[in-house]
Tab-separated table of C-alpha atoms in Angstrom:
chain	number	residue	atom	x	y	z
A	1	UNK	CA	-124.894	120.699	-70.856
A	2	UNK	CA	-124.977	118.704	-67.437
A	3	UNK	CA	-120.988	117.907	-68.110
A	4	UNK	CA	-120.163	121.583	-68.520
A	5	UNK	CA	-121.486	122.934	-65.889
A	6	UNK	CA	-119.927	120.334	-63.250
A	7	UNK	CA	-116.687	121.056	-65.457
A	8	UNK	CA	-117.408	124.997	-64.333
A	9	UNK	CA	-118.487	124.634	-60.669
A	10	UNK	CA	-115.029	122.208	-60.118
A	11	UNK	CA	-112.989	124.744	-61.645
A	12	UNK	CA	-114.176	126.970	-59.686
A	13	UNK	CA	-113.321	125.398	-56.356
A	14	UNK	CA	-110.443	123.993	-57.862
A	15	UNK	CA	-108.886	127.142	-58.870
A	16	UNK	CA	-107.793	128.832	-56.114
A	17	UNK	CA	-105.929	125.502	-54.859
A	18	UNK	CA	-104.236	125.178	-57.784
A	19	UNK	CA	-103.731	128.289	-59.299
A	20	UNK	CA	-103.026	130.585	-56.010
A	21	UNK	CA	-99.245	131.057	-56.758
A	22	UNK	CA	-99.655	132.226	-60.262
A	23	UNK	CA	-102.126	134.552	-59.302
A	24	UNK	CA	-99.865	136.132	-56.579
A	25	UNK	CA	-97.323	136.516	-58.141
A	26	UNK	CA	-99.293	139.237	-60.799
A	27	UNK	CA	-101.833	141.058	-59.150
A	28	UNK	CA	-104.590	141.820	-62.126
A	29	UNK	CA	-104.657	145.451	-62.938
A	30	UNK	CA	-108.181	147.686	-62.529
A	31	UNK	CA	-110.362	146.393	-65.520
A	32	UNK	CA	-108.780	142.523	-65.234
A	33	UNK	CA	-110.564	140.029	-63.983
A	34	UNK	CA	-108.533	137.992	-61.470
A	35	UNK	CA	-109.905	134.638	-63.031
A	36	UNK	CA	-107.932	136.012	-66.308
A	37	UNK	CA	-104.677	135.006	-65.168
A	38	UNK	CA	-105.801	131.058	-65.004
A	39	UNK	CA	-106.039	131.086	-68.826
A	40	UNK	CA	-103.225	133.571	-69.552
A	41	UNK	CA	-99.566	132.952	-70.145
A	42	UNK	CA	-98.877	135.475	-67.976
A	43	UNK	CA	-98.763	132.798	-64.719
A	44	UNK	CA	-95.553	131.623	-66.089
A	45	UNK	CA	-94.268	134.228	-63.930
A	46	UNK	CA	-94.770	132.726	-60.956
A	47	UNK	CA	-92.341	130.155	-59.769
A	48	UNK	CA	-92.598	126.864	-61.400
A	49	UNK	CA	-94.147	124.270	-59.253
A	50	UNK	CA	-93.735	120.551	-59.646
A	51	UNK	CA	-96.267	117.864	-59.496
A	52	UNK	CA	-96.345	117.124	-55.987
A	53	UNK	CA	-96.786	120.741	-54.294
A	54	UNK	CA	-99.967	120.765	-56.651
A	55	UNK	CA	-100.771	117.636	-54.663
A	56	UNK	CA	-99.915	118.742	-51.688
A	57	UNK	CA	-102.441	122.179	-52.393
A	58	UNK	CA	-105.224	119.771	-53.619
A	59	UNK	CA	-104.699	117.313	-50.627
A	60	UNK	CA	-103.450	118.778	-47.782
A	61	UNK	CA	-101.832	116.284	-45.148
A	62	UNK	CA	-100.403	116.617	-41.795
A	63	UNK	CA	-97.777	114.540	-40.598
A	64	UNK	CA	-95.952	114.151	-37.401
A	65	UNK	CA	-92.405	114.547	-38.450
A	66	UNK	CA	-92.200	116.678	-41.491
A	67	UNK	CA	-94.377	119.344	-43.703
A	68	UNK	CA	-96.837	118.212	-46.560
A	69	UNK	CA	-94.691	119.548	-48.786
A	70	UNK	CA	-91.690	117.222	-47.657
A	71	UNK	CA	-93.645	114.512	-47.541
A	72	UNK	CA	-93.837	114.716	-51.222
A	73	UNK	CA	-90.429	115.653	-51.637
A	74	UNK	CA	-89.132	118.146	-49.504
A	75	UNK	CA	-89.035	122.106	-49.592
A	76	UNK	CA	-89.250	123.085	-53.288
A	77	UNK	CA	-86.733	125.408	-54.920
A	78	UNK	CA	-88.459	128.997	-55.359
A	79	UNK	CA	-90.506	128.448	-52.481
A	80	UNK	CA	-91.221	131.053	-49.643
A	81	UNK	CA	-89.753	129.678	-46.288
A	82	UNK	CA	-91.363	130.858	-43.469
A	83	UNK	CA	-89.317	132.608	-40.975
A	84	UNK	CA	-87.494	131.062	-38.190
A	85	UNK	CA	-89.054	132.793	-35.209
A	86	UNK	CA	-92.527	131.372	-36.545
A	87	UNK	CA	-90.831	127.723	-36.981
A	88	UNK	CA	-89.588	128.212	-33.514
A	89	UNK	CA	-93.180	129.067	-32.249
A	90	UNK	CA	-95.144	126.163	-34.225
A	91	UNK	CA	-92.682	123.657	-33.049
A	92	UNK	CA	-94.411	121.348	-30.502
A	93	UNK	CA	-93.416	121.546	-26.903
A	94	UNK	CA	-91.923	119.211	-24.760
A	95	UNK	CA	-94.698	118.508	-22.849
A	96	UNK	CA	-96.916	117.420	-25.953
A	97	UNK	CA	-94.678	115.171	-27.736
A	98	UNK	CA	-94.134	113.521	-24.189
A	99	UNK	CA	-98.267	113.129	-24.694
A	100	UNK	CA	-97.527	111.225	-28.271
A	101	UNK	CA	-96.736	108.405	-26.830
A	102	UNK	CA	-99.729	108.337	-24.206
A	103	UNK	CA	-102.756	105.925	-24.845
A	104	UNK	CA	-105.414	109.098	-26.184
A	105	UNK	CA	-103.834	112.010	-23.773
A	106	UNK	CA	-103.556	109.209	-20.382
A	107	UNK	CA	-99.876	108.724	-19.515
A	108	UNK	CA	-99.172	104.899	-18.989
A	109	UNK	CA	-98.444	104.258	-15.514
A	110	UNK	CA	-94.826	103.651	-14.799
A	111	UNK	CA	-93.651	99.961	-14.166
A	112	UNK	CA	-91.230	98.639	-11.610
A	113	UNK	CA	-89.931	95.289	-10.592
A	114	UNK	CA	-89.865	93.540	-7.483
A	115	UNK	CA	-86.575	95.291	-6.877
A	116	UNK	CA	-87.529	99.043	-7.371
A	117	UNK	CA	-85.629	99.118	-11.384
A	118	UNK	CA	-87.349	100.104	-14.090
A	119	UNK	CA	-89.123	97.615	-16.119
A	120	UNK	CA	-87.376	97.734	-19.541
A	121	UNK	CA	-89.121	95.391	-22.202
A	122	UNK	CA	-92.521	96.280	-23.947
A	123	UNK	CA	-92.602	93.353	-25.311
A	124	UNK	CA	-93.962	91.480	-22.147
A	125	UNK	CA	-94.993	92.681	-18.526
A	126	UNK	CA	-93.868	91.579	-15.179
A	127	UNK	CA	-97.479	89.944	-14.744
A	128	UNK	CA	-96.895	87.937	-17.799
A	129	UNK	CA	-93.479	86.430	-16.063
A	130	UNK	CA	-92.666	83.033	-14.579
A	131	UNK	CA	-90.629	80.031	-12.964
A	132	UNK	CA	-90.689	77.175	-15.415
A	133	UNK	CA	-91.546	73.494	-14.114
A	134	UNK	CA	-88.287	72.167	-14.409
A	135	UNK	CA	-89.838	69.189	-12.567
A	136	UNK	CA	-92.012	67.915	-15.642
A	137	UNK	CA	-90.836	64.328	-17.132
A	138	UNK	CA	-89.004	65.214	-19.774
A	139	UNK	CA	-89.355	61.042	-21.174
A	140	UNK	CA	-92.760	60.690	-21.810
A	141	UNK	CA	-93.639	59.469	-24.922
A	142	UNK	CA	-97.191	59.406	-26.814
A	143	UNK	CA	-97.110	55.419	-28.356
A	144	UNK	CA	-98.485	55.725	-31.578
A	145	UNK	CA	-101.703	53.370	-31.851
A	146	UNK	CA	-104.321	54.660	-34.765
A	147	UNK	CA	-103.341	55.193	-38.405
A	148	UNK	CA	-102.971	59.099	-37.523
A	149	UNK	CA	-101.195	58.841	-34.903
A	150	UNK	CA	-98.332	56.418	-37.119
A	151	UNK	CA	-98.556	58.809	-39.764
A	152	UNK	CA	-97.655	62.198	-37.578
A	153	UNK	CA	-94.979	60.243	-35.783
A	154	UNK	CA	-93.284	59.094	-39.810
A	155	UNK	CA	-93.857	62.617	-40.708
A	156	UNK	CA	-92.093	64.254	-38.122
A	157	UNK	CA	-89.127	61.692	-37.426
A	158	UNK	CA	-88.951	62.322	-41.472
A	159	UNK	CA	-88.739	66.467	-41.374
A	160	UNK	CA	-85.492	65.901	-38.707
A	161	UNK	CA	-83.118	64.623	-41.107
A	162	UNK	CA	-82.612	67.498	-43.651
A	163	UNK	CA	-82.582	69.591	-40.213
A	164	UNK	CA	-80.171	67.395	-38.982
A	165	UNK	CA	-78.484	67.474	-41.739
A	166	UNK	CA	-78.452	71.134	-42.460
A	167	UNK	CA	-77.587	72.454	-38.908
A	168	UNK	CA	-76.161	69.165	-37.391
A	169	UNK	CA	-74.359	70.785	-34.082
A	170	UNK	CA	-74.970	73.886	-34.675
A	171	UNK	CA	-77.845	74.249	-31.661
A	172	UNK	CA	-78.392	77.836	-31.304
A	173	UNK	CA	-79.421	78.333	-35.052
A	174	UNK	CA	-81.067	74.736	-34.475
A	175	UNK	CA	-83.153	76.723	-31.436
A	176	UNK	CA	-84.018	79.595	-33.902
A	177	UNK	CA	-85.134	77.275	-36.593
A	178	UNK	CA	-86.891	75.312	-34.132
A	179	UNK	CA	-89.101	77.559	-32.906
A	180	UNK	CA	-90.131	79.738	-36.183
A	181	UNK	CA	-92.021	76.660	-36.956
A	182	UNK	CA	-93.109	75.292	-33.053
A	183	UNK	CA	-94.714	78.923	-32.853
A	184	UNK	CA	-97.130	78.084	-35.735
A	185	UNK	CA	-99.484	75.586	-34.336
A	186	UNK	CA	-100.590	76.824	-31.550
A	187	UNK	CA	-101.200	80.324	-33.590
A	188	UNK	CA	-103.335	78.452	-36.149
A	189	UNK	CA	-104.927	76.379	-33.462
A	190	UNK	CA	-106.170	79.421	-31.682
A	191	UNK	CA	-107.544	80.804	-34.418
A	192	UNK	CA	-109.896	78.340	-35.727
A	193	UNK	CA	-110.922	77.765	-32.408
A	194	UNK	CA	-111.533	81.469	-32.288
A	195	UNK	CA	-113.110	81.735	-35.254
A	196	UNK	CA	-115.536	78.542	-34.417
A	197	UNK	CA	-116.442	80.272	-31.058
A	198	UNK	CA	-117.703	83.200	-33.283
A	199	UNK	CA	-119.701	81.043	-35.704
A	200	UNK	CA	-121.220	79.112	-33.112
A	201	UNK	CA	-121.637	81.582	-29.817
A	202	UNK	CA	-120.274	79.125	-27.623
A	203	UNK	CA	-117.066	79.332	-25.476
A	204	UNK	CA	-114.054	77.830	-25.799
A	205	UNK	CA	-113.137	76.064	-22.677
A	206	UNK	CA	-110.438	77.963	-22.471
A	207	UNK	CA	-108.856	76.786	-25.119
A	208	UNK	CA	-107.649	79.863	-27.377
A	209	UNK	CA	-105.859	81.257	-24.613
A	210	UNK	CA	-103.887	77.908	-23.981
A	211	UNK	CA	-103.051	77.869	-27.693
A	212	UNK	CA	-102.356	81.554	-27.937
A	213	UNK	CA	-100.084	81.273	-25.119
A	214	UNK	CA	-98.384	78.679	-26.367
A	215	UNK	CA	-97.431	80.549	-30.008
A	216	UNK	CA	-96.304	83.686	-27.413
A	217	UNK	CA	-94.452	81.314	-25.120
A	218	UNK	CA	-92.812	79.813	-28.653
A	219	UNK	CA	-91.964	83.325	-29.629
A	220	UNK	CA	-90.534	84.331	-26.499
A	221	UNK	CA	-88.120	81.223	-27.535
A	222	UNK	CA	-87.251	82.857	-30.454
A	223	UNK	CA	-86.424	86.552	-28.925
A	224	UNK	CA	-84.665	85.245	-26.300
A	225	UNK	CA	-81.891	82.596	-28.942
A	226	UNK	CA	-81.792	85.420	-31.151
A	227	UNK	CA	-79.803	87.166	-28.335
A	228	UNK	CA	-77.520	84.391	-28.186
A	229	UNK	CA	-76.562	83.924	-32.024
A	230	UNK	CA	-77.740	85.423	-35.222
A	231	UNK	CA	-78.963	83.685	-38.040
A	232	UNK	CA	-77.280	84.105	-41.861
A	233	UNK	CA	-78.830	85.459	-44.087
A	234	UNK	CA	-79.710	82.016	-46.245
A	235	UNK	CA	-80.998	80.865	-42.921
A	236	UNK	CA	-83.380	83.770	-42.428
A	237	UNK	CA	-84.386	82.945	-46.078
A	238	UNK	CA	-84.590	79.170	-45.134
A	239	UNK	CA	-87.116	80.549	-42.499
A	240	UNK	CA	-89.263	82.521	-44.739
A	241	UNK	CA	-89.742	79.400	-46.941
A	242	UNK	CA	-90.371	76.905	-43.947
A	243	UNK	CA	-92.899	79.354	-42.551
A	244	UNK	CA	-94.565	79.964	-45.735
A	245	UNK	CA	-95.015	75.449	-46.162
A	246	UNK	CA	-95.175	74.649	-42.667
A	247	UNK	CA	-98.032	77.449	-41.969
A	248	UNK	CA	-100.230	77.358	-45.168
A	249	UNK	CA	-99.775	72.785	-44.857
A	250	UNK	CA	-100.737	73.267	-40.607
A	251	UNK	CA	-103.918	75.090	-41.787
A	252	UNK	CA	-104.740	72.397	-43.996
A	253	UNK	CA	-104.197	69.467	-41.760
A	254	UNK	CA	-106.302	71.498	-39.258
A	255	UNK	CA	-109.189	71.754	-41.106
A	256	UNK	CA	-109.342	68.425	-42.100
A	257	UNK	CA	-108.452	66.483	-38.690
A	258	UNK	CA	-107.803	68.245	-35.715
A	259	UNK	CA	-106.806	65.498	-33.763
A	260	UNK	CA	-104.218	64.854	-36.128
A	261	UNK	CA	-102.558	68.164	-36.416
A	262	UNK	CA	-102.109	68.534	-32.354
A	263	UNK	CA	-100.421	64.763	-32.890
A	264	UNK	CA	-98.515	66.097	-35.250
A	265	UNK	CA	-97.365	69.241	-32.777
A	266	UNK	CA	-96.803	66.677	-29.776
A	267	UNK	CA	-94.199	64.905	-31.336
A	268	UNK	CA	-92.624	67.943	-32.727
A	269	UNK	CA	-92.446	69.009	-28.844
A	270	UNK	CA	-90.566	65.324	-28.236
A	271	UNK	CA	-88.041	66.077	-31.164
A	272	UNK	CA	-87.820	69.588	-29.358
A	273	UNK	CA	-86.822	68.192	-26.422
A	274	UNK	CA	-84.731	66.148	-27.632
A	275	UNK	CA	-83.046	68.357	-29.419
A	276	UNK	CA	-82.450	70.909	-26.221
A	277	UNK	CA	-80.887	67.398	-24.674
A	278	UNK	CA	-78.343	67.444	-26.949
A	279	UNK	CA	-77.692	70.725	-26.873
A	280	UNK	CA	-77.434	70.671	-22.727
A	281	UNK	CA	-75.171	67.585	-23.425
A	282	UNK	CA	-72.762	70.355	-25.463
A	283	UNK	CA	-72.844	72.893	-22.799
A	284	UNK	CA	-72.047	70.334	-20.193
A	285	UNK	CA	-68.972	69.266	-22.506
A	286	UNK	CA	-67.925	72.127	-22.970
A	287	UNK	CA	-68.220	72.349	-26.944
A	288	UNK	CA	-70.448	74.968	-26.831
A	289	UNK	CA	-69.763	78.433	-24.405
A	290	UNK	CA	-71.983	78.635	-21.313
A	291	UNK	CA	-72.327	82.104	-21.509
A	292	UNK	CA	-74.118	84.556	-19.192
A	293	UNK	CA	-77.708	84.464	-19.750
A	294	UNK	CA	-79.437	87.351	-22.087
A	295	UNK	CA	-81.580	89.823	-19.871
A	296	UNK	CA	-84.857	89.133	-21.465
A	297	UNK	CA	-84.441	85.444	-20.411
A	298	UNK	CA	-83.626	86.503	-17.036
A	299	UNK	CA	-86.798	88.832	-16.728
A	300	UNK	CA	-89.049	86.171	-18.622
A	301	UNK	CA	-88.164	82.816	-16.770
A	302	UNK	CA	-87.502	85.147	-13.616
A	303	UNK	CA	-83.682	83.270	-13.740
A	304	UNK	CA	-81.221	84.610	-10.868
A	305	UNK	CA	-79.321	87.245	-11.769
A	306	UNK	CA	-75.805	85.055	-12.507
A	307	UNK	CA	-78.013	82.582	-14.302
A	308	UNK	CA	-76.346	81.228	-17.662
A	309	UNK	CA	-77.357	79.673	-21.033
A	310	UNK	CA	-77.330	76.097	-19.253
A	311	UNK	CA	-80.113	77.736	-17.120
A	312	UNK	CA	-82.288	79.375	-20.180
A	313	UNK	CA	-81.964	76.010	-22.502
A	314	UNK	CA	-83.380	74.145	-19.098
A	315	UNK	CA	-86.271	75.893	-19.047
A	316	UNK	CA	-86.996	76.429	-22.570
A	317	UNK	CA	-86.888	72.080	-23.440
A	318	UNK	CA	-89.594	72.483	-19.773
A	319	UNK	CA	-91.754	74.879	-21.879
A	320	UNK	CA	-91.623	72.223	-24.952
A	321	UNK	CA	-92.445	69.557	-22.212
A	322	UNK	CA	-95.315	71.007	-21.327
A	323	UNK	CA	-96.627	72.359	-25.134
A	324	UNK	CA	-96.129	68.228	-25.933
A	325	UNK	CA	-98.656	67.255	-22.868
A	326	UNK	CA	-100.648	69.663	-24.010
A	327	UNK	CA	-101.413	69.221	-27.065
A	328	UNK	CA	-101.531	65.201	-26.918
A	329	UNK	CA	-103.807	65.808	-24.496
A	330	UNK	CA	-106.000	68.353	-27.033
A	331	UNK	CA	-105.584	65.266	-29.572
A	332	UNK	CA	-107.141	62.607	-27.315
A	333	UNK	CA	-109.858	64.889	-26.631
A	334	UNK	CA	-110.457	64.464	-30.157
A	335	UNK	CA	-110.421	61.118	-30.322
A	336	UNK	CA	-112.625	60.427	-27.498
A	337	UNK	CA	-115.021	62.137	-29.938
A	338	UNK	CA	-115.762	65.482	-27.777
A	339	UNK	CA	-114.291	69.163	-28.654
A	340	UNK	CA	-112.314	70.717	-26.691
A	341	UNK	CA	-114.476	73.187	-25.099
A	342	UNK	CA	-116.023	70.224	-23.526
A	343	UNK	CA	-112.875	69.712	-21.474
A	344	UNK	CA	-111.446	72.568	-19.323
A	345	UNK	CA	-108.101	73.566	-20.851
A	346	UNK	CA	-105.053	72.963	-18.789
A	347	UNK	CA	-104.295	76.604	-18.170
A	348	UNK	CA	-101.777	78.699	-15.814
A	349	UNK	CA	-98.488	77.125	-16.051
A	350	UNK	CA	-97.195	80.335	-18.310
């Protein structure tokens, strides 16, 4: 009894949704109930209407671009359009789609460079720019002393020969390779330190900022190579599967000994720099193009404005010189047996 009355009472706010065309389209004569015309074969009459617009009349959406109905589909055949004047009138003016893009109705406030231009990337600010130390010793070397530290520098000196092998002078997809993996640790690294800082409610020292602006600074890399060549497409699938090892084996190797993973990142930052040797070395040759520098590296690196690729590989391999101090330095930390919120992270060089 229960069942059939909820069956009644959903019909009967379910009706009009779903049965409104049929019911328009034959007005019930004096003596027929209107609710007649839900059972009858007479609502054949109306215009057939397919799955979705019955959708669309049980849950109605709103979308920015396009009607309900398109969303499911487009305009259905049969269907009443409404008149042009009326689409002119509900059509949104100028000055509210310029509000779209605002942060909740407050315009962003326009940004300008030292120069008076217009700033042009979103994907970093002018406050977020800077001269890289190209100062820092690019030969410093962590000796390997402890177990660990033996088995990150084996490990690492291992993974370069298959790269070597697979890209062997071919330096700008070497870069791009490079750094879809060197942005990982300091990502992962951040995180669990994040994550700790939650468990525990005690700060970090610092330290998931350093990390997180190393993965950024290691991304950067990456946006600023891909402007210089583009990867195939077995290399972008080479980079899906090194990502998906590299990440999910860093995680591990972080839970279990944190000292050992930022080993394992320092000497991936002295293969790094190595590797941007090499690749100076082909510039300098003249094997490889010196080509003007790409905008964003200009803007990032705040480069002069003739500034070539000589000048963006310089202070890329003085990024990686400075990501291998640091995280050596997070690693002896470790091995003094403190965290690293007990020591004051090395911060403000990016």
């Amino acid at each position: 009894m229960s069942s059939r009355i909820a069956g009644s009472t959903l019909l009967r706010h379910l009706g009009p949704r779903l049965f409104f065309s049929a019911a328009a389209a034959r007005a019930p004569t004096a003596g027929e109930p209107a609710c007649s015309l839900l059972l009858s074969g007479s609502a054949s009459l109306a215009p057939a209407r397919s799955p979705a617009a019955v959708l669309v009349r049980l849950f109605p959406v709103r979308m920015t671009s396009t009607t309900a109905a398109q969303a499911f589909g487009g305009e259905q055949e049969g269907e009443a359009k409404p008149p042009a004047a009326s689409r002119e009138a509900t059509a949104v003016p100028p000055s509210e789609r310029k509000a779209v893009a605002s942060y909740w109705g407050i315009q962003p406030s326009k940004i300008i460079k030292e120069d008076g231009t217009p700033w042009r990337w979103s994907c970093f600010m002018p406050w977020e720019t800077y001269k890289a130390d190209t100062s820092i010793d690019l030969k410093k070397h962590h000796v390997p002393a402890t177990l660990l530290d033996k088995l990150a520098y084996w490990m690492v000196k291992a993974l370069r020969v298959p790269t070597d092998i697979f890209f062997q002078r071919r330096y700008g997809c070497r870069a791009m390779m490079l750094e879809t993996v060197a942005a990982v640790p300091g990502m992962v690294g951040g995180m669990f330190l994040h994550l700790r800082s939650l468990r525990r409610f005690e700060q970090s020292g610092g330290w998931i900022r350093a990390l997180l602006e190393e993965a950024e600074n290691e991304r950067m890399h990456l946006m600023t190579f891909m402007e210089v060549a583009q990867p195939r497409w077995y290399e972008r699938a080479l980079v899906i599967a090194v990502q998906g090892v590299f990440f999910n084996a860093y995680f591990l190797g972080y839970l279990v000994s944190p000292k050992f993973a930022h080993r394992v990142t320092g000497y991936l930052e002295e293969e790094a720099i190595h590797s941007y040797t090499e690749f100076l070395r082909d510039l300098e040759a003249g094997e490889i193009d010196n080509v003007p520098a790409p905008a964003i590296a200009i803007d990032y690196w705040r480069l002069p404005a003739d500034a070539t690729l000589k000048d963006v590989v310089m202070v890329v391999r003085a990024d990686e010189a400075h990501h291998r101090d640091v995280n050596h330095f997070a690693s002896d930390i470790h091995y003094r047996g403190m965290e690293l919120k007990d020591i004051p992270a090395p911060l403000g060089y990016h």
